C-alpha positions as YAML, in Angstrom:
chain: A
units: angstrom
residues:
- id: 1
  name: MET
  ca: [202.10, -174.56, 182.96]
- id: 2
  name: THR
  ca: [204.73, -175.92, 180.54]
- id: 3
  name: GLY
  ca: [203.25, -178.29, 177.98]
- id: 4
  name: THR
  ca: [199.68, -177.19, 178.62]
- id: 5
  name: THR
  ca: [197.88, -176.22, 175.43]
- id: 6
  name: HIS
  ca: [195.02, -173.76, 175.02]
- id: 7
  name: ALA
  ca: [192.70, -176.72, 174.38]
- id: 8
  name: ASP
  ca: [193.84, -178.28, 177.66]
- id: 9
  name: VAL
  ca: [193.00, -175.09, 179.53]
- id: 10
  name: LEU
  ca: [189.53, -174.95, 177.97]
- id: 11
  name: GLN
  ca: [188.96, -178.57, 178.98]
- id: 12
  name: GLN
  ca: [189.81, -177.56, 182.54]
- id: 13
  name: VAL
  ca: [187.21, -174.79, 182.31]
- id: 14
  name: ALA
  ca: [184.64, -177.30, 181.09]
- id: 15
  name: ALA
  ca: [185.54, -179.67, 183.93]
- id: 16
  name: ALA
  ca: [184.98, -176.87, 186.45]
- id: 17
  name: ALA
  ca: [181.41, -176.55, 185.17]
- id: 18
  name: ARG
  ca: [180.63, -180.28, 185.25]
- id: 19
  name: GLY
  ca: [177.40, -181.07, 187.07]
- id: 20
  name: ARG
  ca: [176.75, -177.42, 187.91]
- id: 21
  name: PHE
  ca: [174.00, -175.04, 186.81]
- id: 22
  name: VAL
  ca: [175.42, -171.74, 188.08]
- id: 23
  name: ILE
  ca: [178.97, -170.46, 188.39]
- id: 24
  name: PRO
  ca: [179.38, -167.34, 190.57]
- id: 25
  name: ALA
  ca: [180.78, -164.17, 189.01]
- id: 26
  name: ASP
  ca: [184.06, -164.27, 190.97]
- id: 27
  name: GLU
  ca: [184.78, -167.80, 189.82]
- id: 28
  name: VAL
  ca: [183.90, -166.89, 186.24]
- id: 29
  name: LYS
  ca: [186.53, -164.13, 186.34]
- id: 30
  name: GLN
  ca: [189.12, -166.54, 187.71]
- id: 31
  name: LEU
  ca: [188.35, -169.13, 185.03]
- id: 32
  name: GLN
  ca: [188.58, -166.55, 182.27]
- id: 33
  name: GLN
  ca: [191.89, -165.21, 183.55]
- id: 34
  name: ALA
  ca: [193.34, -168.71, 183.88]
- id: 35
  name: ALA
  ca: [192.20, -169.62, 180.37]
- id: 36
  name: GLY
  ca: [193.30, -166.34, 178.83]
- id: 37
  name: CYS
  ca: [190.33, -166.41, 176.48]
- id: 38
  name: SER
  ca: [187.38, -164.26, 175.52]
- id: 39
  name: MET
  ca: [184.12, -164.60, 177.42]
- id: 40
  name: ASP
  ca: [182.46, -166.02, 174.30]
- id: 41
  name: THR
  ca: [185.07, -168.77, 174.09]
- id: 42
  name: LEU
  ca: [184.68, -169.52, 177.78]
- id: 43
  name: LEU
  ca: [180.90, -169.88, 177.40]
- id: 44
  name: LEU
  ca: [181.30, -172.11, 174.37]
- id: 45
  name: SER
  ca: [183.81, -174.29, 176.19]
- id: 46
  name: ILE
  ca: [181.12, -175.23, 178.72]
- id: 47
  name: LEU
  ca: [178.50, -176.26, 176.15]
- id: 48
  name: GLU
  ca: [179.38, -179.94, 176.03]
- id: 49
  name: GLU
  ca: [179.14, -180.26, 179.80]
- id: 50
  name: ALA
  ca: [175.80, -178.42, 179.72]
- id: 51
  name: ALA
  ca: [174.44, -180.83, 177.12]
- id: 52
  name: GLN
  ca: [175.46, -183.81, 179.25]
- id: 53
  name: GLU
  ca: [172.91, -182.71, 181.85]
- id: 54
  name: ALA
  ca: [170.05, -183.03, 179.34]
- id: 55
  name: ARG
  ca: [167.29, -185.62, 179.78]
- id: 56
  name: PRO
  ca: [165.88, -186.37, 176.30]
- id: 57
  name: PRO
  ca: [164.59, -189.99, 176.44]
- id: 58
  name: ILE
  ca: [162.37, -189.45, 173.39]
- id: 59
  name: SER
  ca: [164.64, -187.73, 170.86]
- id: 60
  name: ASN
  ca: [168.01, -188.66, 172.39]
- id: 61
  name: TYR
  ca: [169.10, -185.21, 171.15]
- id: 62
  name: LYS
  ca: [170.97, -183.30, 173.85]
- id: 63
  name: VAL
  ca: [170.99, -179.52, 173.91]
- id: 64
  name: GLY
  ca: [173.14, -177.31, 176.10]
- id: 65
  name: ALA
  ca: [172.79, -173.57, 176.70]
- id: 66
  name: VAL
  ca: [175.21, -171.37, 178.62]
- id: 67
  name: GLY
  ca: [174.38, -167.78, 179.52]
- id: 68
  name: LEU
  ca: [176.24, -164.83, 181.01]
- id: 69
  name: GLY
  ca: [174.02, -162.86, 183.37]
- id: 70
  name: GLY
  ca: [174.29, -159.16, 183.98]
- id: 71
  name: SER
  ca: [175.79, -159.92, 187.40]
- id: 72
  name: GLY
  ca: [178.72, -161.71, 185.76]
- id: 73
  name: ALA
  ca: [177.57, -165.16, 186.85]
- id: 74
  name: VAL
  ca: [177.27, -167.97, 184.31]
- id: 75
  name: TYR
  ca: [174.11, -170.05, 184.10]
- id: 76
  name: ILE
  ca: [173.61, -173.43, 182.46]
- id: 77
  name: GLY
  ca: [170.54, -174.95, 180.82]
- id: 78
  name: CYS
  ca: [169.67, -178.18, 179.03]
- id: 79
  name: ASN
  ca: [166.66, -179.77, 177.37]
- id: 80
  name: LEU
  ca: [164.20, -182.06, 179.16]
- id: 81
  name: GLU
  ca: [161.65, -184.46, 177.71]
- id: 82
  name: MET
  ca: [158.86, -186.18, 179.61]
- id: 83
  name: PRO
  ca: [157.96, -189.63, 178.26]
- id: 84
  name: GLY
  ca: [154.29, -190.51, 178.24]
- id: 85
  name: ASN
  ca: [153.34, -186.87, 177.61]
- id: 86
  name: ALA
  ca: [152.79, -184.68, 174.59]
- id: 87
  name: LEU
  ca: [155.96, -183.16, 173.14]
- id: 88
  name: SER
  ca: [154.58, -179.76, 174.17]
- id: 89
  name: GLN
  ca: [155.49, -180.67, 177.75]
- id: 90
  name: SER
  ca: [159.20, -180.67, 176.86]
- id: 91
  name: VAL
  ca: [161.58, -178.00, 178.15]
- id: 92
  name: HIS
  ca: [163.95, -176.48, 175.62]
- id: 93
  name: GLY
  ca: [167.53, -175.85, 176.72]
- id: 94
  name: GLU
  ca: [167.06, -172.11, 176.34]
- id: 95
  name: GLN
  ca: [163.88, -172.26, 178.44]
- id: 96
  name: PHE
  ca: [165.71, -174.16, 181.17]
- id: 97
  name: LEU
  ca: [168.34, -171.44, 181.17]
- id: 98
  name: MET
  ca: [165.69, -168.72, 181.49]
- id: 99
  name: ALA
  ca: [164.01, -170.48, 184.41]
- id: 100
  name: ASN
  ca: [167.44, -170.85, 186.00]
- id: 101
  name: LEU
  ca: [168.06, -167.10, 185.66]
- id: 102
  name: LEU
  ca: [164.75, -166.41, 187.37]
- id: 103
  name: LEU
  ca: [165.53, -168.84, 190.18]
- id: 104
  name: HIS
  ca: [168.64, -166.84, 190.98]
- id: 105
  name: GLN
  ca: [166.89, -163.46, 190.57]
- id: 106
  name: GLU
  ca: [169.17, -162.48, 187.72]
- id: 107
  name: ARG
  ca: [167.85, -159.26, 186.20]
- id: 108
  name: SER
  ca: [169.46, -159.35, 182.75]
- id: 109
  name: LEU
  ca: [171.11, -161.65, 180.24]
- id: 110
  name: HIS
  ca: [174.20, -160.46, 178.41]
- id: 111
  name: SER
  ca: [175.12, -163.40, 176.17]
- id: 112
  name: LEU
  ca: [173.73, -166.83, 175.36]
- id: 113
  name: ALA
  ca: [175.99, -169.52, 173.90]
- id: 114
  name: ILE
  ca: [174.38, -172.46, 172.11]
- id: 115
  name: SER
  ca: [175.77, -175.17, 169.85]
- id: 116
  name: ALA
  ca: [173.20, -174.55, 167.11]
- id: 117
  name: ALA
  ca: [170.72, -171.85, 166.16]
- id: 118
  name: PRO
  ca: [167.72, -171.72, 168.52]
- id: 119
  name: CYS
  ca: [164.39, -172.96, 167.21]
- id: 120
  name: GLY
  ca: [161.63, -170.48, 166.38]
- id: 121
  name: HIS
  ca: [159.89, -171.40, 169.64]
- id: 122
  name: CYS
  ca: [162.84, -170.17, 171.70]
- id: 123
  name: ARG
  ca: [163.42, -167.09, 169.57]
- id: 124
  name: GLN
  ca: [159.84, -166.08, 170.35]
- id: 125
  name: PHE
  ca: [160.29, -166.98, 174.03]
- id: 126
  name: TYR
  ca: [163.32, -164.71, 174.33]
- id: 127
  name: SER
  ca: [161.31, -161.82, 172.88]
- id: 128
  name: GLU
  ca: [159.80, -161.47, 176.36]
- id: 129
  name: LEU
  ca: [163.05, -160.23, 177.85]
- id: 130
  name: ALA
  ca: [163.30, -156.60, 178.88]
- id: 131
  name: CYS
  ca: [166.85, -156.81, 177.52]
- id: 132
  name: ALA
  ca: [165.85, -158.72, 174.36]
- id: 133
  name: ASP
  ca: [167.44, -156.22, 171.97]
- id: 134
  name: ARG
  ca: [170.78, -156.37, 173.81]
- id: 135
  name: VAL
  ca: [171.24, -160.13, 174.20]
- id: 136
  name: ARG
  ca: [174.09, -161.61, 172.17]
- id: 137
  name: PHE
  ca: [173.41, -165.08, 170.72]
- id: 138
  name: VAL
  ca: [176.72, -166.88, 170.26]
- id: 139
  name: PHE
  ca: [176.91, -169.93, 167.99]
- id: 140
  name: GLY
  ca: [179.83, -172.29, 167.76]
- id: 141
  name: TYR
  ca: [181.62, -175.25, 169.25]
- id: 142
  name: ARG
  ca: [184.02, -175.63, 172.13]
- id: 143
  name: GLY
  ca: [187.27, -173.82, 171.45]
- id: 144
  name: HIS
  ca: [186.00, -172.38, 168.16]
- id: 145
  name: ALA
  ca: [188.28, -169.49, 167.27]
- id: 146
  name: ASN
  ca: [185.67, -167.35, 165.54]
- id: 147
  name: PRO
  ca: [182.20, -167.86, 166.99]
- id: 148
  name: GLU
  ca: [179.29, -166.20, 165.21]
- id: 149
  name: VAL
  ca: [177.30, -163.61, 167.13]
- id: 150
  name: PHE
  ca: [173.76, -162.53, 166.34]
- id: 151
  name: SER
  ca: [171.13, -160.25, 167.84]
- id: 152
  name: LEU
  ca: [167.53, -161.31, 168.35]
- id: 153
  name: ALA
  ca: [166.51, -158.82, 165.66]
- id: 154
  name: GLN
  ca: [168.67, -160.78, 163.21]
- id: 155
  name: LEU
  ca: [167.29, -164.14, 164.35]
- id: 156
  name: LEU
  ca: [163.67, -163.01, 164.47]
- id: 157
  name: PRO
  ca: [163.08, -159.89, 162.36]
- id: 158
  name: ALA
  ca: [159.74, -158.07, 162.50]
- id: 159
  name: ARG
  ca: [158.80, -160.12, 165.56]
- id: 160
  name: PHE
  ca: [155.56, -160.20, 167.49]
- id: 161
  name: GLY
  ca: [156.32, -159.29, 171.08]
- id: 162
  name: PRO
  ca: [155.11, -157.95, 174.41]
- id: 163
  name: LEU
  ca: [154.32, -154.44, 173.20]
- id: 164
  name: ASP
  ca: [151.91, -155.88, 170.62]
- id: 165
  name: LEU
  ca: [149.74, -157.38, 173.33]
- id: 166
  name: LEU
  ca: [150.31, -155.63, 176.65]
- id: 167
  name: GLU
  ca: [147.59, -153.29, 177.84]
- id: 168
  name: ASP
  ca: [150.17, -151.37, 179.87]
- id: 169
  name: PRO
  ca: [153.39, -150.76, 177.88]
- id: 170
  name: SER
  ca: [155.21, -149.91, 181.11]
- id: 171
  name: ALA
  ca: [154.52, -153.34, 182.66]
- id: 172
  name: PRO
  ca: [157.67, -155.16, 183.82]
- id: 173
  name: LEU
  ca: [158.98, -157.67, 181.29]
- id: 174
  name: LEU
  ca: [160.75, -161.00, 181.77]
- id: 175
  name: LEU
  ca: [163.64, -160.88, 184.28]
- id: 176
  name: GLU
  ca: [162.29, -157.61, 185.68]
- id: 177
  name: GLN
  ca: [160.76, -157.81, 189.15]
- id: 178
  name: GLN
  ca: [157.20, -159.16, 189.22]
- id: 179
  name: ARG
  ca: [154.87, -158.93, 192.18]
- id: 180
  name: HIS
  ca: [151.35, -160.34, 192.39]
- id: 181
  name: ASN
  ca: [149.54, -159.73, 195.65]
- id: 182
  name: LEU
  ca: [147.92, -163.08, 196.41]
- id: 183
  name: ALA
  ca: [146.21, -164.48, 199.49]
- id: 184
  name: TRP
  ca: [144.92, -167.94, 200.40]
- id: 185
  name: THR
  ca: [141.24, -168.65, 199.94]
- id: 186
  name: SER
  ca: [139.35, -169.97, 202.95]
- id: 187
  name: HIS
  ca: [139.34, -173.44, 201.37]
- id: 188
  name: ALA
  ca: [143.13, -173.37, 200.94]
- id: 189
  name: GLN
  ca: [143.51, -172.28, 204.56]
- id: 190
  name: ALA
  ca: [141.30, -175.18, 205.64]
- id: 191
  name: THR
  ca: [143.38, -177.65, 203.62]
- id: 192
  name: LEU
  ca: [146.57, -176.39, 205.23]
- id: 193
  name: GLN
  ca: [144.98, -176.52, 208.67]
- id: 194
  name: GLN
  ca: [143.89, -180.13, 208.15]
- id: 195
  name: ARG
  ca: [147.53, -181.02, 207.52]
- id: 196
  name: ALA
  ca: [148.96, -178.69, 210.13]
- id: 197
  name: GLY
  ca: [151.52, -181.24, 211.28]
- id: 198
  name: ASP
  ca: [152.95, -181.74, 207.79]
- id: 199
  name: GLN
  ca: [155.97, -179.43, 207.74]
- id: 200
  name: LEU
  ca: [156.93, -180.38, 204.18]
- id: 201
  name: LEU
  ca: [153.49, -179.39, 202.91]
- id: 202
  name: ALA
  ca: [153.71, -176.08, 204.76]
- id: 203
  name: GLN
  ca: [157.14, -175.45, 203.24]
- id: 204
  name: ALA
  ca: [155.96, -176.44, 199.76]
- id: 205
  name: ALA
  ca: [152.81, -174.32, 200.01]
- id: 206
  name: GLU
  ca: [154.84, -171.25, 200.96]
- id: 207
  name: ALA
  ca: [157.38, -171.92, 198.19]
- id: 208
  name: ALA
  ca: [154.63, -172.36, 195.58]
- id: 209
  name: LEU
  ca: [152.93, -169.17, 196.78]
- id: 210
  name: GLN
  ca: [156.18, -167.22, 196.48]
- id: 211
  name: ALA
  ca: [156.72, -168.66, 193.00]
- id: 212
  name: ALA
  ca: [153.22, -167.61, 191.96]
- id: 213
  name: GLN
  ca: [153.70, -164.12, 193.35]
- id: 214
  name: SER
  ca: [156.84, -163.62, 191.25]
- id: 215
  name: SER
  ca: [155.61, -165.48, 188.15]
- id: 216
  name: TYR
  ca: [155.50, -163.80, 184.74]
- id: 217
  name: ALA
  ca: [151.87, -163.63, 183.59]
- id: 218
  name: PRO
  ca: [151.32, -160.19, 182.01]
- id: 219
  name: TYR
  ca: [148.86, -161.37, 179.33]
- id: 220
  name: THR
  ca: [146.35, -163.56, 181.15]
- id: 221
  name: HIS
  ca: [146.91, -162.13, 184.65]
- id: 222
  name: CYS
  ca: [146.76, -165.72, 185.91]
- id: 223
  name: PRO
  ca: [149.87, -166.12, 188.09]
- id: 224
  name: SER
  ca: [150.68, -169.60, 189.31]
- id: 225
  name: GLY
  ca: [153.46, -171.55, 190.95]
- id: 226
  name: ILE
  ca: [154.30, -175.14, 191.76]
- id: 227
  name: ALA
  ca: [156.45, -176.71, 194.45]
- id: 228
  name: LEU
  ca: [157.68, -180.29, 194.35]
- id: 229
  name: VAL
  ca: [158.16, -182.27, 197.54]
- id: 230
  name: ILE
  ca: [161.08, -184.59, 196.84]
- id: 231
  name: SER
  ca: [161.88, -187.88, 198.55]
- id: 232
  name: SER
  ca: [165.07, -186.38, 200.00]
- id: 233
  name: GLY
  ca: [162.92, -184.02, 202.05]
- id: 234
  name: GLN
  ca: [163.78, -181.01, 199.88]
- id: 235
  name: VAL
  ca: [161.36, -178.68, 198.12]
- id: 236
  name: ALA
  ca: [161.85, -177.17, 194.66]
- id: 237
  name: ALA
  ca: [159.55, -174.46, 193.27]
- id: 238
  name: GLY
  ca: [159.07, -172.53, 190.06]
- id: 239
  name: GLY
  ca: [156.63, -170.04, 188.57]
- id: 240
  name: TYR
  ca: [154.68, -169.77, 185.35]
- id: 241
  name: ILE
  ca: [156.37, -167.91, 182.45]
- id: 242
  name: GLU
  ca: [154.09, -166.56, 179.70]
- id: 243
  name: SER
  ca: [154.79, -165.58, 176.11]
- id: 244
  name: ALA
  ca: [152.96, -163.04, 173.97]
- id: 245
  name: ALA
  ca: [152.55, -165.90, 171.47]
- id: 246
  name: TYR
  ca: [151.03, -168.05, 174.26]
- id: 247
  name: ASN
  ca: [152.32, -171.51, 173.22]
- id: 248
  name: PRO
  ca: [156.05, -170.83, 173.78]
- id: 249
  name: GLY
  ca: [155.50, -170.16, 177.49]
- id: 250
  name: LEU
  ca: [156.75, -172.42, 180.29]
- id: 251
  name: PRO
  ca: [154.22, -174.03, 182.68]
- id: 252
  name: PRO
  ca: [154.89, -173.89, 186.42]
- id: 253
  name: PHE
  ca: [155.38, -177.67, 186.69]
- id: 254
  name: GLN
  ca: [158.30, -177.55, 184.26]
- id: 255
  name: ALA
  ca: [159.74, -174.49, 186.03]
- id: 256
  name: ALA
  ca: [159.65, -176.43, 189.31]
- id: 257
  name: VAL
  ca: [161.35, -179.42, 187.68]
- id: 258
  name: VAL
  ca: [164.10, -177.07, 186.46]
- id: 259
  name: ALA
  ca: [164.50, -175.81, 190.03]
- id: 260
  name: GLY
  ca: [164.87, -179.35, 191.35]
- id: 261
  name: ILE
  ca: [167.42, -180.35, 188.75]
- id: 262
  name: ALA
  ca: [169.39, -177.11, 189.12]
- id: 263
  name: ALA
  ca: [169.51, -177.62, 192.90]
- id: 264
  name: GLY
  ca: [170.78, -181.17, 192.44]
- id: 265
  name: CYS
  ca: [167.89, -182.69, 194.39]
- id: 266
  name: LEU
  ca: [165.89, -184.27, 191.55]
- id: 267
  name: PRO
  ca: [168.01, -187.08, 190.06]
- id: 268
  name: SER
  ca: [164.90, -188.63, 188.52]
- id: 269
  name: TYR
  ca: [161.23, -187.75, 188.24]
- id: 270
  name: ASP
  ca: [160.18, -190.72, 190.36]
- id: 271
  name: GLN
  ca: [161.73, -188.94, 193.33]
- id: 272
  name: ILE
  ca: [158.78, -186.52, 193.42]
- id: 273
  name: ARG
  ca: [156.49, -187.33, 196.36]
- id: 274
  name: GLU
  ca: [153.91, -184.56, 196.08]
- id: 275
  name: VAL
  ca: [153.09, -181.67, 193.77]
- id: 276
  name: VAL
  ca: [151.66, -178.48, 195.27]
- id: 277
  name: LEU
  ca: [150.00, -176.11, 192.81]
- id: 278
  name: VAL
  ca: [149.02, -172.55, 193.69]
- id: 279
  name: GLU
  ca: [146.80, -170.69, 191.25]
- id: 280
  name: VAL
  ca: [144.04, -168.10, 191.21]
- id: 281
  name: GLN
  ca: [140.64, -169.63, 191.89]
- id: 282
  name: SER
  ca: [138.82, -167.66, 189.18]
- id: 283
  name: ALA
  ca: [141.65, -167.81, 186.62]
- id: 284
  name: LEU
  ca: [140.87, -168.07, 182.90]
- id: 285
  name: VAL
  ca: [144.05, -170.13, 182.53]
- id: 286
  name: LYS
  ca: [144.42, -173.07, 184.90]
- id: 287
  name: HIS
  ca: [147.16, -175.65, 185.28]
- id: 288
  name: GLU
  ca: [145.38, -178.16, 187.50]
- id: 289
  name: GLY
  ca: [144.30, -180.55, 184.75]
- id: 290
  name: ILE
  ca: [147.56, -180.76, 182.84]
- id: 291
  name: THR
  ca: [149.60, -180.87, 186.05]
- id: 292
  name: LYS
  ca: [147.65, -183.88, 187.28]
- id: 293
  name: ALA
  ca: [148.07, -185.60, 183.91]
- id: 294
  name: VAL
  ca: [151.82, -185.05, 183.79]
- id: 295
  name: ALA
  ca: [152.22, -186.06, 187.44]
- id: 296
  name: ALA
  ca: [150.28, -189.29, 186.83]
- id: 297
  name: SER
  ca: [152.60, -190.17, 183.95]
- id: 298
  name: MET
  ca: [155.58, -189.93, 186.27]
- id: 299
  name: SER
  ca: [154.24, -191.96, 189.16]
- id: 300
  name: GLU
  ca: [150.85, -193.62, 189.57]
- id: 301
  name: GLY
  ca: [149.05, -192.07, 192.48]
- id: 302
  name: LEU
  ca: [151.41, -189.10, 192.78]
- id: 303
  name: PRO
  ca: [149.34, -186.59, 194.80]
- id: 304
  name: VAL
  ca: [148.70, -183.12, 193.42]
- id: 305
  name: THR
  ca: [147.48, -180.68, 196.06]
- id: 306
  name: VAL
  ca: [145.79, -177.59, 194.62]
- id: 307
  name: LEU
  ca: [145.68, -174.47, 196.77]
- id: 308
  name: HIS
  ca: [143.71, -171.55, 195.41]
- id: 309
  name: VAL
  ca: [144.47, -167.91, 196.00]
- id: 310
  name: THR
  ca: [142.70, -164.63, 195.38]
- id: 311
  name: ARG
  ca: [144.16, -161.37, 194.12]
- id: 312
  name: GLN
  ca: [144.45, -158.62, 196.73]
...
């Protein structure tokens, strides 16, 4: 179009991503062709819109992350902070992006664009990826002509990773298919039977179970998942994501919050009406205590229903 500058076109790309957390591969191709730019530039052009989705009421520091999946789709992440809780309950923008990839069953990450270098926490977190050595980390600002590109080996040399801790070196890594065979305990079955007429609970229980079955817990073997029942009548679920370094992992509650935000059904935390946690009854690592504490900080009296499972 006459009079349209390259910057104008990139602004149009950014506008197309506004309020969205995934852009299908076909649309990504169309946007790139219309912009006439490299994929790195396209990803960087979306960063500001990604950051606008952040919820950092403590730091007021917004972080955006934009990733290109192996399927060609683009995924968006942002940072989340939870007032009234320890800072360890925060979700980094790069973690949000990873949970978003898992939600959409994306099996690899090609490139990750961020406005500043990732913290050490996230560098360690990304070491869990099966494709960790191939991911391109792209730094820069919207429309930057020469973005800098790094590998994880450059960002975190001599890193501690999955192969240092896994008993089975052939175990599937992050973004590879996980499958835990779990079944309800008799007590969980009784709880569900007592509320047999509650269709939202039944839906949330099934969603949390599915999230637990596909969660990433290769170190503790304590899979877990959480589903949120939201006031709109929708359910959002996410699974636990572990790290070889333990602390950089993502709890299932935060993964479920990511799912709700990415689906556009969780405008604020006070919209959560019930939390349904599924975890192994005899697990060495349990999320019941911290989940109840975080839930209570969001809404007094917010019910947390715990349903235990056993490994088959």
